[in-house]
mmCIF file of C-alpha atoms and ligand atoms in Angstrom:
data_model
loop_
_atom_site.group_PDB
_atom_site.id
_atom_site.type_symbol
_atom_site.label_atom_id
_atom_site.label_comp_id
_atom_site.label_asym_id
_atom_site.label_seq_id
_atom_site.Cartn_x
_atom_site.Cartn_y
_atom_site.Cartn_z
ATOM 1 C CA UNK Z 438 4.320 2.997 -17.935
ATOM 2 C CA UNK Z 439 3.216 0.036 -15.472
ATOM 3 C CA UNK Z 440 4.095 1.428 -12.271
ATOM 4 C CA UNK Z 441 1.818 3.947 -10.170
ATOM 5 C CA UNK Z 442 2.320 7.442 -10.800
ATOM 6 C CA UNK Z 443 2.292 8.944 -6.888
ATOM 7 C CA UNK Z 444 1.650 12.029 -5.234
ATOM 8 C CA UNK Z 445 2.788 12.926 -2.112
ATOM 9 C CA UNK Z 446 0.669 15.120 0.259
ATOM 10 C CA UNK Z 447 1.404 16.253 3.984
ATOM 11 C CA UNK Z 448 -1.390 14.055 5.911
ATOM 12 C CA UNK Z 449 -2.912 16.976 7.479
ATOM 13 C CA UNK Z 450 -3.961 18.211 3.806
ATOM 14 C CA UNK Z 451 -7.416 17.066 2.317
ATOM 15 C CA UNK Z 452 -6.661 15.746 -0.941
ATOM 16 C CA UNK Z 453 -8.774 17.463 -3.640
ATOM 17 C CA UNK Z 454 -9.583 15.229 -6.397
ATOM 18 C CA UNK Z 455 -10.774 15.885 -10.294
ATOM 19 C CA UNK Z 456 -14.264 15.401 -10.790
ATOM 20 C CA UNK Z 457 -13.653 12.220 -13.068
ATOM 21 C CA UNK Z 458 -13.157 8.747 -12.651
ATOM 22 C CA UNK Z 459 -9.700 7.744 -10.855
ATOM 23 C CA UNK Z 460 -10.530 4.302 -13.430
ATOM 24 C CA UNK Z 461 -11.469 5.447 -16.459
ATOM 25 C CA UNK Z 462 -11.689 9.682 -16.268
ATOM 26 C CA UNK Z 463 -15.367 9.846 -17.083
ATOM 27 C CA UNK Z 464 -16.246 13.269 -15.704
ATOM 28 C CA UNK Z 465 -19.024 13.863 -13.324
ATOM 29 C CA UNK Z 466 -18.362 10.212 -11.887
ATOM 30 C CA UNK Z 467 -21.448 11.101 -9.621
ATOM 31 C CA UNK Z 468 -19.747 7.721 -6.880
ATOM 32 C CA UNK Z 469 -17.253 7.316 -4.532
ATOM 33 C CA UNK Z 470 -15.655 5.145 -2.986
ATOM 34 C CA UNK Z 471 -13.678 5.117 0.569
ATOM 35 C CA UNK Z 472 -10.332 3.911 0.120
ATOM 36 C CA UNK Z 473 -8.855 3.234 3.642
ATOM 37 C CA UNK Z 474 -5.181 3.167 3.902
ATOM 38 C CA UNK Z 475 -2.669 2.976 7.537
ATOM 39 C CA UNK Z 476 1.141 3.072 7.832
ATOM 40 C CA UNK Z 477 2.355 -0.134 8.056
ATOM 41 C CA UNK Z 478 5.968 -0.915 9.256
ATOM 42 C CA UNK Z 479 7.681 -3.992 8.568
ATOM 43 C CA UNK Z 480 8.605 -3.728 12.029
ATOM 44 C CA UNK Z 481 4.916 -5.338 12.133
ATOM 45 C CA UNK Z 482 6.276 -8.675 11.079
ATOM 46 C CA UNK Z 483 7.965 -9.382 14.180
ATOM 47 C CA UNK Z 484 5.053 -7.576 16.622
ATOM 48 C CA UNK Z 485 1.800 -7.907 14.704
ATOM 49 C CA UNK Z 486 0.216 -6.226 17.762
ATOM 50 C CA UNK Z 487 1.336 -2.954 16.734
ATOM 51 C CA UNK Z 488 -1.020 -3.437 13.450
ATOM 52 C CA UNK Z 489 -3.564 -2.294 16.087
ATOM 53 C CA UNK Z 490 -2.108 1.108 16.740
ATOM 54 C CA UNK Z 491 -1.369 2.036 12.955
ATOM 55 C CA UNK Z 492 -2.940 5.462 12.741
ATOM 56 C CA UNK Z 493 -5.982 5.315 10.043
ATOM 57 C CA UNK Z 494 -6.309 7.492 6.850
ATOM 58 C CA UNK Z 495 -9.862 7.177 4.737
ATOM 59 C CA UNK Z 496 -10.488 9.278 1.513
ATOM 60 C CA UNK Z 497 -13.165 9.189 -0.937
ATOM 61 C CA UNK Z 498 -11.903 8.655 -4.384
ATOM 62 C CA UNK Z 499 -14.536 9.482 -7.243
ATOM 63 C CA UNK Z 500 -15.211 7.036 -9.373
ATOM 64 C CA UNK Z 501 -18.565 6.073 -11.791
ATOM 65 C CA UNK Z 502 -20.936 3.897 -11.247
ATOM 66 C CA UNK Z 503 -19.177 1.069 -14.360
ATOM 67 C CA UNK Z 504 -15.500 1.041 -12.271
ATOM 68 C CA UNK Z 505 -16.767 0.976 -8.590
ATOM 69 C CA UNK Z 506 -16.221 -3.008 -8.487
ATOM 70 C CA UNK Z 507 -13.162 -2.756 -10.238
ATOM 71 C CA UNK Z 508 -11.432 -0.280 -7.713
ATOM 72 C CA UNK Z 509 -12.835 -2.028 -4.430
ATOM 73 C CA UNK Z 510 -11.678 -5.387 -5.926
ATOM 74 C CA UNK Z 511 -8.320 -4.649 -7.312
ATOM 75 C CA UNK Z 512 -6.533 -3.371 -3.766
ATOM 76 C CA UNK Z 513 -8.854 -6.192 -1.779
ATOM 77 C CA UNK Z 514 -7.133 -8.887 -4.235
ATOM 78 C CA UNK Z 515 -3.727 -7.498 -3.899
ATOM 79 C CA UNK Z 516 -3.829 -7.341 0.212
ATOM 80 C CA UNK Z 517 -5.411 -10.939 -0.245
ATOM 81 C CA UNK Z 518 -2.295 -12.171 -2.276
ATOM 82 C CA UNK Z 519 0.544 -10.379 -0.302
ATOM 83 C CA UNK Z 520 -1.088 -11.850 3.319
ATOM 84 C CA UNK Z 521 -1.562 -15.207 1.991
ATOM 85 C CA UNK Z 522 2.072 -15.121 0.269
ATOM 86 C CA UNK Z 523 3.457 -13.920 3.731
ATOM 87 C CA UNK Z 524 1.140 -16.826 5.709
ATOM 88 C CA UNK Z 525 2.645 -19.233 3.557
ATOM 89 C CA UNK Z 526 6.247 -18.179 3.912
ATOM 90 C CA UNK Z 527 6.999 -17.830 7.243
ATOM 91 C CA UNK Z 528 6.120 -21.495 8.261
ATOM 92 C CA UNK Z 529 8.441 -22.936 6.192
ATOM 93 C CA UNK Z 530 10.727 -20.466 6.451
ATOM 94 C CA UNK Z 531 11.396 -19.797 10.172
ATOM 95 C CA UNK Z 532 11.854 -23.206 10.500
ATOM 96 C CA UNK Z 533 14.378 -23.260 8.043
ATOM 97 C CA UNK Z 534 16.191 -20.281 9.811
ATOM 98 C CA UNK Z 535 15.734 -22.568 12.941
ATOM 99 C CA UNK Z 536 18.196 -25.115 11.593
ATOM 100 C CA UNK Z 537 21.224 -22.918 10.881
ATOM 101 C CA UNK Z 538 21.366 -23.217 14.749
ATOM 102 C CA UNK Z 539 22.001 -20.036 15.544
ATOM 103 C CA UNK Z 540 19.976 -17.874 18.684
ATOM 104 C CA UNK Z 541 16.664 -16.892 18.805
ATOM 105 C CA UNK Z 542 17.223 -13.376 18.055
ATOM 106 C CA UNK Z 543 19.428 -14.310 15.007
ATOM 107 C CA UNK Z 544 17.023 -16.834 13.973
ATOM 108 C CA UNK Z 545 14.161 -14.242 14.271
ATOM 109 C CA UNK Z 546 16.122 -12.186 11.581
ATOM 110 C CA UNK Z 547 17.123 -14.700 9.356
ATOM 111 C CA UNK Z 548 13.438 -15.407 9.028
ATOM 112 C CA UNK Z 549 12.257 -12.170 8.163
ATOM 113 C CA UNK Z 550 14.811 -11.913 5.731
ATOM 114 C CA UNK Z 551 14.398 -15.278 3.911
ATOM 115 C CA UNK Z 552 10.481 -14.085 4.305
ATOM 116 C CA UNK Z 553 11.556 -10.890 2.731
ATOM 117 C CA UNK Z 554 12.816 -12.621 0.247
ATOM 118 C CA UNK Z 555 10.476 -15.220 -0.436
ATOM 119 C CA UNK Z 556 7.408 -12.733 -1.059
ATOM 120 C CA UNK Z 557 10.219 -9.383 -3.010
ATOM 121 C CA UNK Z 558 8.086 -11.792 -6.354
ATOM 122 C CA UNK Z 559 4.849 -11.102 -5.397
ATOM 123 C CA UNK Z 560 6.410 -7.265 -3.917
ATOM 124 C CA UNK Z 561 6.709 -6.769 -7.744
ATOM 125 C CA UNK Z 562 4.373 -8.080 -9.835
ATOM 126 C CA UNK Z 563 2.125 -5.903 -7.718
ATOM 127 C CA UNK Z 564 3.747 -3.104 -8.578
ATOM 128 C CA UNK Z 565 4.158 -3.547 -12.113
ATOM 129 C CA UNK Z 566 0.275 -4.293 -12.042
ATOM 130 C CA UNK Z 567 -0.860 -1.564 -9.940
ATOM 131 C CA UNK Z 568 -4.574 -1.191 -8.726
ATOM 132 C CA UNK Z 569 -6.708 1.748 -10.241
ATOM 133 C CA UNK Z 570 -5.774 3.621 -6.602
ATOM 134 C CA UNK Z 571 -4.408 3.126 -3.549
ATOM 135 C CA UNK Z 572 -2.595 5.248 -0.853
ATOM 136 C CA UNK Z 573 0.923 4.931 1.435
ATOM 137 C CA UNK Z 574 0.360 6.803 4.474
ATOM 138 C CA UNK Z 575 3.996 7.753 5.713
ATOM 139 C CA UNK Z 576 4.804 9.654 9.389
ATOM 140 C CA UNK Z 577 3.786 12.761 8.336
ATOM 141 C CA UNK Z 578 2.586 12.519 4.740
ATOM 142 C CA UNK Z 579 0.034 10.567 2.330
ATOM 143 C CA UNK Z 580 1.322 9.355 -1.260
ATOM 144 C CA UNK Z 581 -1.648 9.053 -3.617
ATOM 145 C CA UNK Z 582 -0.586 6.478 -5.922
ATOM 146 C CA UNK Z 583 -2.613 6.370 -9.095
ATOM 147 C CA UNK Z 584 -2.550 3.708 -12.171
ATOM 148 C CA UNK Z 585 -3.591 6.480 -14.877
ATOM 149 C CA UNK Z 586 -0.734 9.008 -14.608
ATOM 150 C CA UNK Z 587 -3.389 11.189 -16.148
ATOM 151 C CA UNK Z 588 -5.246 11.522 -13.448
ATOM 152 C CA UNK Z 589 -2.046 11.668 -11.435
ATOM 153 C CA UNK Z 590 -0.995 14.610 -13.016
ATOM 154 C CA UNK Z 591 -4.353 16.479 -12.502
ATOM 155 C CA UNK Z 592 -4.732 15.408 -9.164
ATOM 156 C CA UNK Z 593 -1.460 17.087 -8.630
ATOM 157 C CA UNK Z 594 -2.885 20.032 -10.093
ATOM 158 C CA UNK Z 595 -6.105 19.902 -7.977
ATOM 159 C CA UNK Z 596 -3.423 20.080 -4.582
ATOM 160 C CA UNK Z 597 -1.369 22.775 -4.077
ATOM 161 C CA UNK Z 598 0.439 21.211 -1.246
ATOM 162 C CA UNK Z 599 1.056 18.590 -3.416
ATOM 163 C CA UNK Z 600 5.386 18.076 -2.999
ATOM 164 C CA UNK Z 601 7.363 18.429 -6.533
ATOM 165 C CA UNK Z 602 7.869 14.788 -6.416
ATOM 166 C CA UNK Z 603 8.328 13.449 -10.200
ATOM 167 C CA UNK Z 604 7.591 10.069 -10.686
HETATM 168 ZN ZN1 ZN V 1795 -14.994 4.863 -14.575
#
């Protein structure tokens, strides 16, 4: 099962985790790590500014002392490859969108389409090769998105609030 096994909270609800490792589900994990996550809105890709009002979500996912690297550097690595992916895209591509000639507005959406498009590759090898954790935070709710449906499962039945939401 490649894909993340997720768990959706209401974003005003701590999340509880297992005392174990979200990597490897060593108990008594004795770390943590903060794992910072913001709504993002592809509306972003035509004002970037708005990046800079995204509201903020932090929690701090237990983990030993063996997977700490692994878990900062998986999520870093996958931002990394989706930015550059994007940064290399939309030069050549908005120019592209330029020469079908039509108006700027049209042109605008073309290119974020063909953009879109260009990175939907990168979109899914990511998730078929999901980091250890990572969250989505949504208008009013938080998925928890786990690699070890495992530890999905009994994070899910560490939460109460957690929503019915099979994967
Ligand atoms: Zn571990």
């Amino acid at each position: 099962m490649p894909f993340s096994t997720d768990v959706r909270l209401p974003r005003d609800v701590e999340p509880v985790f297992p005392d174990a490792c979200c990597a490897c589900g060593a108990a008594a994990p004795g770390n943590t790590v903060a794992i910072k996550g913001r709504r993002v809105r592809w509306s972003e890709l035509f004002w970037p500014w708005l990046w800079f009002f995204g509201k903020r979500i932090v929690v701090a996912v237990p983990v030993c002392a063996a997977c700490q690297p692994r878990l900062r550097s998986s999520r870093r690595w996958q931002t990394v490859i989706l930015l550059a992916s994007v940064a290399v895209a939309i030069p050549i591509l908005f120019p592209l969108a330029k020469s079908f000639g039509f108006g700027w507005r049209t042109t605008k959406a073309i290119g974020a389409v063909l953009t879109l498009v260009a990175v939907l590759p990168v979109v899914l090898w990511q998730m078929l090769h999901p980091p250890v954790f990572d969250i989505t935070v949504g208008k009013d709710h938080v998925d928890y998105e786990f690699a070890s449906s495992d530890y999905a499962l009994r994070f899910r039945a560490a939460n109460p609030a957690a929503s019915e939401r099979e994967p």
